[in-house]
């Protein structure tokens, strides 16, 4: 098998038709002359904003991407910037639930973890394709 890998790209194999498909085995012989071109696809990314109750971007909020199936498994994570914008990259193809993590503000106020949009349970959340 001829397989190429690179960080933040999906592995590619000779003869592969889909990103999740199998490659074709190559039989190596003394007179084999092979030219192979492998097309690697970038991994996915999800971006969004974390807003407070006044629709102002919330800074330094941990954001998690869970694969949209049970049991929950984290697929990626990031933190919001000073505008409340986050970007979770390096995701495998699939569907994801997005959730903020619990945190304590500077004034001691505690924020509960929340799935988007504004739900506490995974089954109430919207799945991101």
mmCIF file of N, CA and C in Angstrom:
data_model
loop_
_atom_site.group_PDB
_atom_site.id
_atom_site.type_symbol
_atom_site.label_atom_id
_atom_site.label_comp_id
_atom_site.label_asym_id
_atom_site.label_seq_id
_atom_site.Cartn_x
_atom_site.Cartn_y
_atom_site.Cartn_z
ATOM 1 N N UNK A 1 0.856 -1.174 0.000
ATOM 2 C CA UNK A 1 0.000 0.000 0.000
ATOM 3 C C UNK A 1 0.901 1.237 0.000
ATOM 4 N N UNK A 2 0.492 2.233 -0.773
ATOM 5 C CA UNK A 2 1.184 3.512 -0.790
ATOM 6 C C UNK A 2 0.264 4.519 -0.119
ATOM 7 N N UNK A 3 0.679 5.045 1.049
ATOM 8 C CA UNK A 3 -0.156 5.950 1.835
ATOM 9 C C UNK A 3 0.657 7.192 2.186
ATOM 10 N N UNK A 4 0.025 8.364 2.022
ATOM 11 C CA UNK A 4 0.667 9.633 2.383
ATOM 12 C C UNK A 4 -0.083 10.239 3.560
ATOM 13 N N UNK A 5 0.667 10.804 4.511
ATOM 14 C CA UNK A 5 0.065 11.471 5.656
ATOM 15 C C UNK A 5 0.721 12.833 5.845
ATOM 16 N N UNK A 6 -0.051 13.749 6.407
ATOM 17 C CA UNK A 6 0.445 15.091 6.707
ATOM 18 C C UNK A 6 -0.470 15.683 7.780
ATOM 19 N N UNK A 7 0.106 16.449 8.681
ATOM 20 C CA UNK A 7 -0.672 17.043 9.758
ATOM 21 C C UNK A 7 -1.789 17.926 9.194
ATOM 22 N N UNK A 8 -2.990 17.801 9.734
ATOM 23 C CA UNK A 8 -4.194 18.543 9.372
ATOM 24 C C UNK A 8 -4.738 18.178 7.991
ATOM 25 N N UNK A 9 -4.288 17.057 7.427
ATOM 26 C CA UNK A 9 -4.822 16.519 6.184
ATOM 27 C C UNK A 9 -5.278 15.091 6.452
ATOM 28 N N UNK A 10 -6.288 14.631 5.699
ATOM 29 C CA UNK A 10 -6.717 13.247 5.800
ATOM 30 C C UNK A 10 -5.706 12.372 5.073
ATOM 31 N N UNK A 11 -5.406 11.177 5.598
ATOM 32 C CA UNK A 11 -4.475 10.289 4.907
ATOM 33 C C UNK A 11 -5.005 9.947 3.508
ATOM 34 N N UNK A 12 -4.113 9.815 2.538
ATOM 35 C CA UNK A 12 -4.489 9.451 1.172
ATOM 36 C C UNK A 12 -3.730 8.199 0.774
ATOM 37 N N UNK A 13 -4.420 7.282 0.090
ATOM 38 C CA UNK A 13 -3.800 6.031 -0.347
ATOM 39 C C UNK A 13 -3.959 5.889 -1.862
ATOM 40 N N UNK A 14 -3.007 5.232 -2.484
ATOM 41 C CA UNK A 14 -3.067 4.962 -3.916
ATOM 42 C C UNK A 14 -4.314 4.126 -4.218
ATOM 43 N N UNK A 15 -5.118 4.569 -5.188
ATOM 44 C CA UNK A 15 -6.331 3.853 -5.568
ATOM 45 C C UNK A 15 -7.545 4.196 -4.724
ATOM 46 N N UNK A 16 -7.417 5.073 -3.764
ATOM 47 C CA UNK A 16 -8.516 5.447 -2.871
ATOM 48 C C UNK A 16 -9.516 6.324 -3.632
ATOM 49 N N UNK A 17 -10.815 6.057 -3.498
ATOM 50 C CA UNK A 17 -11.832 6.830 -4.204
ATOM 51 C C UNK A 17 -12.522 7.867 -3.306
ATOM 52 N N UNK A 18 -12.613 7.572 -2.019
ATOM 53 C CA UNK A 18 -13.234 8.480 -1.052
ATOM 54 C C UNK A 18 -12.280 8.683 0.111
ATOM 55 N N UNK A 19 -12.413 9.810 0.839
ATOM 56 C CA UNK A 19 -11.503 10.044 1.976
ATOM 57 C C UNK A 19 -11.517 8.925 3.012
ATOM 58 N N UNK A 20 -12.651 8.255 3.182
ATOM 59 C CA UNK A 20 -12.724 7.177 4.172
ATOM 60 C C UNK A 20 -12.527 5.801 3.538
ATOM 61 N N UNK A 21 -12.250 5.755 2.223
ATOM 62 C CA UNK A 21 -12.126 4.485 1.514
ATOM 63 C C UNK A 21 -10.754 3.844 1.663
ATOM 64 N N UNK A 22 -10.666 2.625 1.139
ATOM 65 C CA UNK A 22 -9.428 1.857 1.175
ATOM 66 C C UNK A 22 -8.628 2.103 -0.101
ATOM 67 N N UNK A 23 -7.337 1.949 -0.018
ATOM 68 C CA UNK A 23 -6.473 2.054 -1.179
ATOM 69 C C UNK A 23 -6.342 0.713 -1.876
ATOM 70 N N UNK A 24 -5.571 0.712 -2.971
ATOM 71 C CA UNK A 24 -5.323 -0.497 -3.738
ATOM 72 C C UNK A 24 -3.910 -0.980 -3.451
ATOM 73 N N UNK A 25 -3.744 -2.269 -3.129
ATOM 74 C CA UNK A 25 -2.385 -2.790 -2.906
ATOM 75 C C UNK A 25 -1.565 -2.739 -4.192
ATOM 76 N N UNK A 26 -0.266 -2.535 -4.051
ATOM 77 C CA UNK A 26 0.654 -2.492 -5.185
ATOM 78 C C UNK A 26 1.603 -3.675 -5.036
ATOM 79 N N UNK A 27 1.714 -4.467 -6.092
ATOM 80 C CA UNK A 27 2.656 -5.580 -6.061
ATOM 81 C C UNK A 27 3.973 -5.075 -6.637
ATOM 82 N N UNK A 28 5.000 -5.082 -5.831
ATOM 83 C CA UNK A 28 6.314 -4.585 -6.235
ATOM 84 C C UNK A 28 7.087 -5.721 -6.905
ATOM 85 N N UNK A 29 7.491 -5.446 -8.152
ATOM 86 C CA UNK A 29 8.299 -6.408 -8.906
ATOM 87 C C UNK A 29 9.552 -5.699 -9.394
ATOM 88 N N UNK A 30 10.510 -6.467 -9.943
ATOM 89 C CA UNK A 30 11.779 -5.899 -10.405
ATOM 90 C C UNK A 30 11.581 -4.910 -11.549
ATOM 91 N N UNK A 31 10.575 -5.119 -12.407
ATOM 92 C CA UNK A 31 10.371 -4.246 -13.560
ATOM 93 C C UNK A 31 9.216 -3.249 -13.355
ATOM 94 N N UNK A 32 8.779 -3.044 -12.128
ATOM 95 C CA UNK A 32 7.668 -2.122 -11.851
ATOM 96 C C UNK A 32 8.096 -0.676 -12.088
ATOM 97 N N UNK A 33 7.300 0.034 -12.868
ATOM 98 C CA UNK A 33 7.491 1.463 -13.088
ATOM 99 C C UNK A 33 6.147 2.106 -12.763
ATOM 100 N N UNK A 34 6.081 2.873 -11.692
ATOM 101 C CA UNK A 34 4.805 3.416 -11.215
ATOM 102 C C UNK A 34 4.934 4.906 -10.981
ATOM 103 N N UNK A 35 3.980 5.638 -11.512
ATOM 104 C CA UNK A 35 3.842 7.067 -11.193
ATOM 105 C C UNK A 35 2.514 7.206 -10.480
ATOM 106 N N UNK A 36 2.523 7.730 -9.267
ATOM 107 C CA UNK A 36 1.301 7.857 -8.472
ATOM 108 C C UNK A 36 1.128 9.300 -8.029
ATOM 109 N N UNK A 37 -0.076 9.802 -8.193
ATOM 110 C CA UNK A 37 -0.418 11.147 -7.719
ATOM 111 C C UNK A 37 -1.515 10.996 -6.677
ATOM 112 N N UNK A 38 -1.222 11.407 -5.453
ATOM 113 C CA UNK A 38 -2.189 11.298 -4.362
ATOM 114 C C UNK A 38 -2.727 12.683 -4.038
ATOM 115 N N UNK A 39 -4.039 12.810 -3.991
ATOM 116 C CA UNK A 39 -4.654 14.080 -3.637
ATOM 117 C C UNK A 39 -5.096 14.013 -2.181
ATOM 118 N N UNK A 40 -4.512 14.881 -1.374
ATOM 119 C CA UNK A 40 -4.839 14.900 0.043
ATOM 120 C C UNK A 40 -5.862 15.995 0.309
ATOM 121 N N UNK A 41 -6.839 15.686 1.133
ATOM 122 C CA UNK A 41 -7.882 16.647 1.483
ATOM 123 C C UNK A 41 -7.629 17.182 2.886
ATOM 124 N N UNK A 42 -7.862 18.490 3.048
ATOM 125 C CA UNK A 42 -7.720 19.100 4.372
ATOM 126 C C UNK A 42 -8.782 18.574 5.319
ATOM 127 N N UNK A 43 -8.438 18.523 6.586
ATOM 128 C CA UNK A 43 -9.419 18.155 7.603
ATOM 129 C C UNK A 43 -10.377 19.326 7.783
ATOM 130 N N UNK A 44 -11.502 19.084 8.426
ATOM 131 C CA UNK A 44 -12.541 20.092 8.568
ATOM 132 C C UNK A 44 -12.290 21.071 9.703
ATOM 133 N N UNK A 45 -13.083 22.146 9.683
ATOM 134 C CA UNK A 45 -13.021 23.167 10.726
ATOM 135 C C UNK A 45 -14.429 23.695 10.966
ATOM 136 N N UNK A 46 -14.705 24.070 12.198
ATOM 137 C CA UNK A 46 -15.973 24.705 12.580
ATOM 138 C C UNK A 46 -15.628 26.007 13.271
ATOM 139 N N UNK A 47 -16.311 27.066 12.878
ATOM 140 C CA UNK A 47 -16.082 28.364 13.500
ATOM 141 C C UNK A 47 -17.418 28.955 13.932
ATOM 142 N N UNK A 48 -17.388 29.837 14.896
ATOM 143 C CA UNK A 48 -18.605 30.471 15.399
ATOM 144 C C UNK A 48 -18.269 31.532 16.426
ATOM 145 N N UNK A 49 -19.302 32.009 17.119
ATOM 146 C CA UNK A 49 -19.109 33.021 18.163
ATOM 147 C C UNK A 49 -19.796 32.594 19.440
ATOM 148 N N UNK A 50 -19.191 32.948 20.552
ATOM 149 C CA UNK A 50 -19.786 32.742 21.868
ATOM 150 C C UNK A 50 -20.241 34.118 22.344
ATOM 151 N N UNK A 51 -21.547 34.256 22.579
ATOM 152 C CA UNK A 51 -22.119 35.540 22.986
ATOM 153 C C UNK A 51 -22.665 35.453 24.392
ATOM 154 N N UNK A 52 -22.594 36.558 25.129
ATOM 155 C CA UNK A 52 -23.187 36.596 26.462
ATOM 156 C C UNK A 52 -24.664 36.995 26.340
ATOM 157 N N UNK A 53 -25.307 37.203 27.476
ATOM 158 C CA UNK A 53 -26.742 37.526 27.478
ATOM 159 C C UNK A 53 -27.056 38.878 26.841
ATOM 160 N N UNK A 54 -26.041 39.715 26.608
ATOM 161 C CA UNK A 54 -26.228 41.023 25.981
ATOM 162 C C UNK A 54 -25.789 41.018 24.514
ATOM 163 N N UNK A 55 -25.565 39.822 23.945
ATOM 164 C CA UNK A 55 -25.093 39.649 22.565
ATOM 165 C C UNK A 55 -23.711 40.248 22.321
ATOM 166 N N UNK A 56 -22.875 40.241 23.351
ATOM 167 C CA UNK A 56 -21.496 40.711 23.254
ATOM 168 C C UNK A 56 -20.595 39.477 23.273
ATOM 169 N N UNK A 57 -19.562 39.468 22.438
ATOM 170 C CA UNK A 57 -18.659 38.334 22.382
ATOM 171 C C UNK A 57 -17.994 38.053 23.712
ATOM 172 N N UNK A 58 -17.996 36.795 24.128
ATOM 173 C CA UNK A 58 -17.391 36.384 25.399
ATOM 174 C C UNK A 58 -15.964 35.922 25.145
ATOM 175 N N UNK A 59 -15.024 36.446 25.909
ATOM 176 C CA UNK A 59 -13.590 36.204 25.723
ATOM 177 C C UNK A 59 -13.117 34.975 26.506
ATOM 178 N N UNK A 60 -12.184 34.217 25.921
ATOM 179 C CA UNK A 60 -11.515 33.069 26.553
ATOM 180 C C UNK A 60 -12.470 31.994 27.065
ATOM 181 N N UNK A 61 -13.504 31.700 26.291
ATOM 182 C CA UNK A 61 -14.436 30.635 26.656
ATOM 183 C C UNK A 61 -13.988 29.353 25.954
ATOM 184 N N UNK A 62 -13.740 28.272 26.697
ATOM 185 C CA UNK A 62 -13.397 27.002 26.049
ATOM 186 C C UNK A 62 -14.594 26.470 25.263
ATOM 187 N N UNK A 63 -14.359 26.018 24.033
ATOM 188 C CA UNK A 63 -15.410 25.480 23.174
ATOM 189 C C UNK A 63 -14.968 24.092 22.726
ATOM 190 N N UNK A 64 -15.873 23.109 22.827
ATOM 191 C CA UNK A 64 -15.571 21.719 22.507
ATOM 192 C C UNK A 64 -16.454 21.242 21.359
ATOM 193 N N UNK A 65 -15.900 20.417 20.477
ATOM 194 C CA UNK A 65 -16.666 19.771 19.406
ATOM 195 C C UNK A 65 -16.732 18.285 19.733
ATOM 196 N N UNK A 66 -17.950 17.777 19.940
ATOM 197 C CA UNK A 66 -18.160 16.364 20.216
ATOM 198 C C UNK A 66 -18.698 15.690 18.967
ATOM 199 N N UNK A 67 -18.212 14.483 18.654
ATOM 200 C CA UNK A 67 -18.797 13.717 17.566
ATOM 201 C C UNK A 67 -20.261 13.478 17.911
ATOM 202 N N UNK A 68 -21.165 13.666 16.955
ATOM 203 C CA UNK A 68 -22.609 13.618 17.212
ATOM 204 C C UNK A 68 -23.112 12.188 17.333
ATOM 205 N N UNK A 69 -22.638 11.494 18.340
ATOM 206 C CA UNK A 69 -23.116 10.155 18.684
ATOM 207 C C UNK A 69 -22.757 9.881 20.142
ATOM 208 N N UNK A 70 -23.458 8.931 20.706
ATOM 209 C CA UNK A 70 -23.217 8.576 22.098
ATOM 210 C C UNK A 70 -22.399 7.305 22.160
ATOM 211 N N UNK A 71 -21.518 7.136 23.099
ATOM 212 C CA UNK A 71 -21.152 8.082 24.138
ATOM 213 C C UNK A 71 -20.377 9.265 23.545
ATOM 214 N N UNK A 72 -20.438 10.396 24.248
ATOM 215 C CA UNK A 72 -19.772 11.608 23.778
ATOM 216 C C UNK A 72 -18.262 11.402 23.712
ATOM 217 N N UNK A 73 -17.666 11.866 22.611
ATOM 218 C CA UNK A 73 -16.212 11.811 22.438
ATOM 219 C C UNK A 73 -15.763 13.127 21.827
ATOM 220 N N UNK A 74 -14.775 13.770 22.434
ATOM 221 C CA UNK A 74 -14.302 15.068 21.950
ATOM 222 C C UNK A 74 -13.548 14.876 20.640
ATOM 223 N N UNK A 75 -13.934 15.672 19.632
ATOM 224 C CA UNK A 75 -13.261 15.641 18.338
ATOM 225 C C UNK A 75 -12.265 16.772 18.195
ATOM 226 N N UNK A 76 -12.459 17.865 18.948
ATOM 227 C CA UNK A 76 -11.567 19.007 18.889
ATOM 228 C C UNK A 76 -11.972 20.059 19.894
ATOM 229 N N UNK A 77 -11.088 21.023 20.126
ATOM 230 C CA UNK A 77 -11.399 22.085 21.078
ATOM 231 C C UNK A 77 -10.647 23.356 20.722
ATOM 232 N N UNK A 78 -11.164 24.471 21.207
ATOM 233 C CA UNK A 78 -10.550 25.786 20.989
ATOM 234 C C UNK A 78 -11.046 26.713 22.090
ATOM 235 N N UNK A 79 -10.611 27.957 22.053
ATOM 236 C CA UNK A 79 -11.085 28.980 22.991
ATOM 237 C C UNK A 79 -11.450 30.214 22.174
ATOM 238 N N UNK A 80 -12.454 30.944 22.644
ATOM 239 C CA UNK A 80 -12.874 32.150 21.939
ATOM 240 C C UNK A 80 -11.851 33.272 22.142
ATOM 241 N N UNK A 81 -11.761 34.146 21.143
ATOM 242 C CA UNK A 81 -10.837 35.278 21.246
ATOM 243 C C UNK A 81 -11.544 36.470 21.890
ATOM 244 N N UNK A 82 -10.946 37.651 21.812
ATOM 245 C CA UNK A 82 -11.514 38.837 22.462
ATOM 246 C C UNK A 82 -12.852 39.268 21.858
ATOM 247 N N UNK A 83 -13.196 38.779 20.656
ATOM 248 C CA UNK A 83 -14.490 39.098 20.035
ATOM 249 C C UNK A 83 -15.524 38.004 20.264
ATOM 250 N N UNK A 84 -15.103 36.908 20.914
ATOM 251 C CA UNK A 84 -15.990 35.775 21.129
ATOM 252 C C UNK A 84 -15.929 34.766 19.996
ATOM 253 N N UNK A 85 -15.025 34.959 19.038
ATOM 254 C CA UNK A 85 -14.915 34.075 17.878
ATOM 255 C C UNK A 85 -14.008 32.890 18.208
ATOM 256 N N UNK A 86 -14.439 31.692 17.807
ATOM 257 C CA UNK A 86 -13.613 30.496 17.975
ATOM 258 C C UNK A 86 -13.500 29.778 16.639
ATOM 259 N N UNK A 87 -12.465 28.953 16.502
ATOM 260 C CA UNK A 87 -12.285 28.112 15.317
ATOM 261 C C UNK A 87 -11.668 26.804 15.769
ATOM 262 N N UNK A 88 -12.410 25.709 15.560
ATOM 263 C CA UNK A 88 -11.929 24.373 15.903
ATOM 264 C C UNK A 88 -11.515 23.711 14.590
ATOM 265 N N UNK A 89 -10.237 23.362 14.459
ATOM 266 C CA UNK A 89 -9.738 22.799 13.205
ATOM 267 C C UNK A 89 -9.189 21.399 13.419
ATOM 268 N N UNK A 90 -8.856 20.736 12.337
ATOM 269 C CA UNK A 90 -8.310 19.380 12.411
ATOM 270 C C UNK A 90 -9.379 18.339 12.682
ATOM 271 N N UNK A 91 -10.616 18.591 12.232
ATOM 272 C CA UNK A 91 -11.723 17.675 12.482
ATOM 273 C C UNK A 91 -11.868 16.665 11.349
ATOM 274 N N UNK A 92 -12.124 15.426 11.710
ATOM 275 C CA UNK A 92 -12.407 14.385 10.726
ATOM 276 C C UNK A 92 -13.800 14.624 10.154
ATOM 277 N N UNK A 93 -14.081 14.124 8.935
ATOM 278 C CA UNK A 93 -15.431 14.294 8.381
ATOM 279 C C UNK A 93 -16.473 13.686 9.316
ATOM 280 N N UNK A 94 -17.583 14.359 9.463
ATOM 281 C CA UNK A 94 -18.644 13.872 10.328
ATOM 282 C C UNK A 94 -19.524 14.997 10.815
ATOM 283 N N UNK A 95 -20.383 14.670 11.752
ATOM 284 C CA UNK A 95 -21.306 15.638 12.337
ATOM 285 C C UNK A 95 -20.908 15.854 13.791
ATOM 286 N N UNK A 96 -21.085 17.094 14.275
ATOM 287 C CA UNK A 96 -20.586 17.458 15.604
ATOM 288 C C UNK A 96 -21.614 18.246 16.403
ATOM 289 N N UNK A 97 -21.566 18.056 17.724
ATOM 290 C CA UNK A 97 -22.261 18.918 18.663
ATOM 291 C C UNK A 97 -21.216 19.879 19.207
ATOM 292 N N UNK A 98 -21.571 21.156 19.307
ATOM 293 C CA UNK A 98 -20.662 22.172 19.828
ATOM 294 C C UNK A 98 -21.127 22.572 21.213
ATOM 295 N N UNK A 99 -20.194 22.669 22.155
ATOM 296 C CA UNK A 99 -20.543 23.004 23.543
ATOM 297 C C UNK A 99 -19.470 23.887 24.150
ATOM 298 N N UNK A 100 -19.918 24.877 24.905
ATOM 299 C CA UNK A 100 -18.971 25.654 25.708
ATOM 300 C C UNK A 100 -18.700 24.867 26.985
ATOM 301 N N UNK A 101 -17.553 25.071 27.571
ATOM 302 C CA UNK A 101 -17.205 24.387 28.816
ATOM 303 C C UNK A 101 -17.609 25.262 30.001
ATOM 304 N N UNK A 102 -17.784 24.637 31.148
ATOM 305 C CA UNK A 102 -18.083 25.390 32.368
ATOM 306 C C UNK A 102 -16.874 26.245 32.723
ATOM 307 N N UNK A 103 -17.126 27.409 33.293
ATOM 308 C CA UNK A 103 -16.012 28.265 33.712
ATOM 309 C C UNK A 103 -16.462 29.215 34.805
ATOM 310 N N UNK A 104 -15.475 29.800 35.474
ATOM 311 C CA UNK A 104 -15.720 30.764 36.545
ATOM 312 C C UNK A 104 -15.193 32.113 36.074
ATOM 313 N N UNK A 105 -16.040 33.120 36.126
ATOM 314 C CA UNK A 105 -15.643 34.468 35.714
ATOM 315 C C UNK A 105 -14.793 35.134 36.793
ATOM 316 N N UNK A 106 -14.206 36.277 36.442
ATOM 317 C CA UNK A 106 -13.340 37.008 37.382
ATOM 318 C C UNK A 106 -14.072 37.398 38.665
ATOM 319 N N UNK A 107 -15.385 37.674 38.565
ATOM 320 C CA UNK A 107 -16.146 38.086 39.746
ATOM 321 C C UNK A 107 -16.676 36.893 40.553
ATOM 322 N N UNK A 108 -16.280 35.657 40.169
ATOM 323 C CA UNK A 108 -16.706 34.465 40.891
ATOM 324 C C UNK A 108 -17.994 33.864 40.366
ATOM 325 N N UNK A 109 -18.643 34.507 39.408
ATOM 326 C CA UNK A 109 -19.875 34.008 38.809
ATOM 327 C C UNK A 109 -19.548 32.765 37.982
ATOM 328 N N UNK A 110 -20.358 31.712 38.130
ATOM 329 C CA UNK A 110 -20.110 30.453 37.430
ATOM 330 C C UNK A 110 -21.031 30.331 36.222
ATOM 331 N N UNK A 111 -20.469 29.855 35.100
ATOM 332 C CA UNK A 111 -21.240 29.660 33.873
ATOM 333 C C UNK A 111 -21.333 28.165 33.599
ATOM 334 N N UNK A 112 -22.553 27.682 33.338
ATOM 335 C CA UNK A 112 -22.777 26.271 33.034
ATOM 336 C C UNK A 112 -22.344 25.955 31.607
ATOM 337 N N UNK A 113 -21.927 24.717 31.363
ATOM 338 C CA UNK A 113 -21.641 24.322 29.981
ATOM 339 C C UNK A 113 -22.935 24.307 29.174
ATOM 340 N N UNK A 114 -22.877 24.734 27.913
ATOM 341 C CA UNK A 114 -24.073 24.844 27.083
ATOM 342 C C UNK A 114 -23.793 24.333 25.686
ATOM 343 N N UNK A 115 -24.678 23.455 25.189
ATOM 344 C CA UNK A 115 -24.632 23.030 23.793
ATOM 345 C C UNK A 115 -25.296 24.108 22.959
ATOM 346 N N UNK A 116 -24.879 24.272 21.710
ATOM 347 C CA UNK A 116 -25.511 25.264 20.839
ATOM 348 C C UNK A 116 -26.749 24.702 20.192
ATOM 349 N N UNK A 117 -27.802 25.475 20.028
ATOM 350 C CA UNK A 117 -27.985 26.816 20.567
ATOM 351 C C UNK A 117 -28.713 26.793 21.904
ATOM 352 N N UNK A 118 -28.073 27.222 22.938
ATOM 353 C CA UNK A 118 -28.643 27.446 24.268
ATOM 354 C C UNK A 118 -29.378 26.247 24.855
ATOM 355 N N UNK A 119 -28.749 25.082 24.854
ATOM 356 C CA UNK A 119 -29.358 23.911 25.478
ATOM 357 C C UNK A 119 -28.324 23.233 26.372
ATOM 358 N N UNK A 120 -28.802 22.588 27.419
ATOM 359 C CA UNK A 120 -27.895 21.931 28.356
ATOM 360 C C UNK A 120 -27.694 20.465 28.028
ATOM 361 N N UNK A 121 -28.571 19.874 27.222
ATOM 362 C CA UNK A 121 -28.498 18.455 26.888
ATOM 363 C C UNK A 121 -28.171 18.260 25.412
ATOM 364 N N UNK A 122 -27.410 17.202 25.114
ATOM 365 C CA UNK A 122 -26.993 16.939 23.732
ATOM 366 C C UNK A 122 -28.187 16.693 22.816
ATOM 367 N N UNK A 123 -29.214 15.994 23.310
ATOM 368 C CA UNK A 123 -30.354 15.676 22.439
ATOM 369 C C UNK A 123 -31.175 16.921 22.073
ATOM 370 N N UNK A 124 -30.990 18.031 22.770
ATOM 371 C CA UNK A 124 -31.699 19.282 22.458
ATOM 372 C C UNK A 124 -30.884 20.194 21.550
ATOM 373 N N UNK A 125 -29.649 19.821 21.250
ATOM 374 C CA UNK A 125 -28.759 20.699 20.500
ATOM 375 C C UNK A 125 -28.888 20.485 18.992
ATOM 376 N N UNK A 126 -28.351 21.436 18.244
ATOM 377 C CA UNK A 126 -28.347 21.355 16.784
ATOM 378 C C UNK A 126 -27.035 20.704 16.358
ATOM 379 N N UNK A 127 -27.117 19.776 15.406
ATOM 380 C CA UNK A 127 -25.935 19.087 14.896
ATOM 381 C C UNK A 127 -25.314 19.928 13.794
ATOM 382 N N UNK A 128 -23.975 20.094 13.858
ATOM 383 C CA UNK A 128 -23.255 20.845 12.837
ATOM 384 C C UNK A 128 -22.710 19.853 11.805
ATOM 385 N N UNK A 129 -23.055 20.041 10.517
ATOM 386 C CA UNK A 129 -22.563 19.090 9.491
ATOM 387 C C UNK A 129 -21.095 19.305 9.202
#
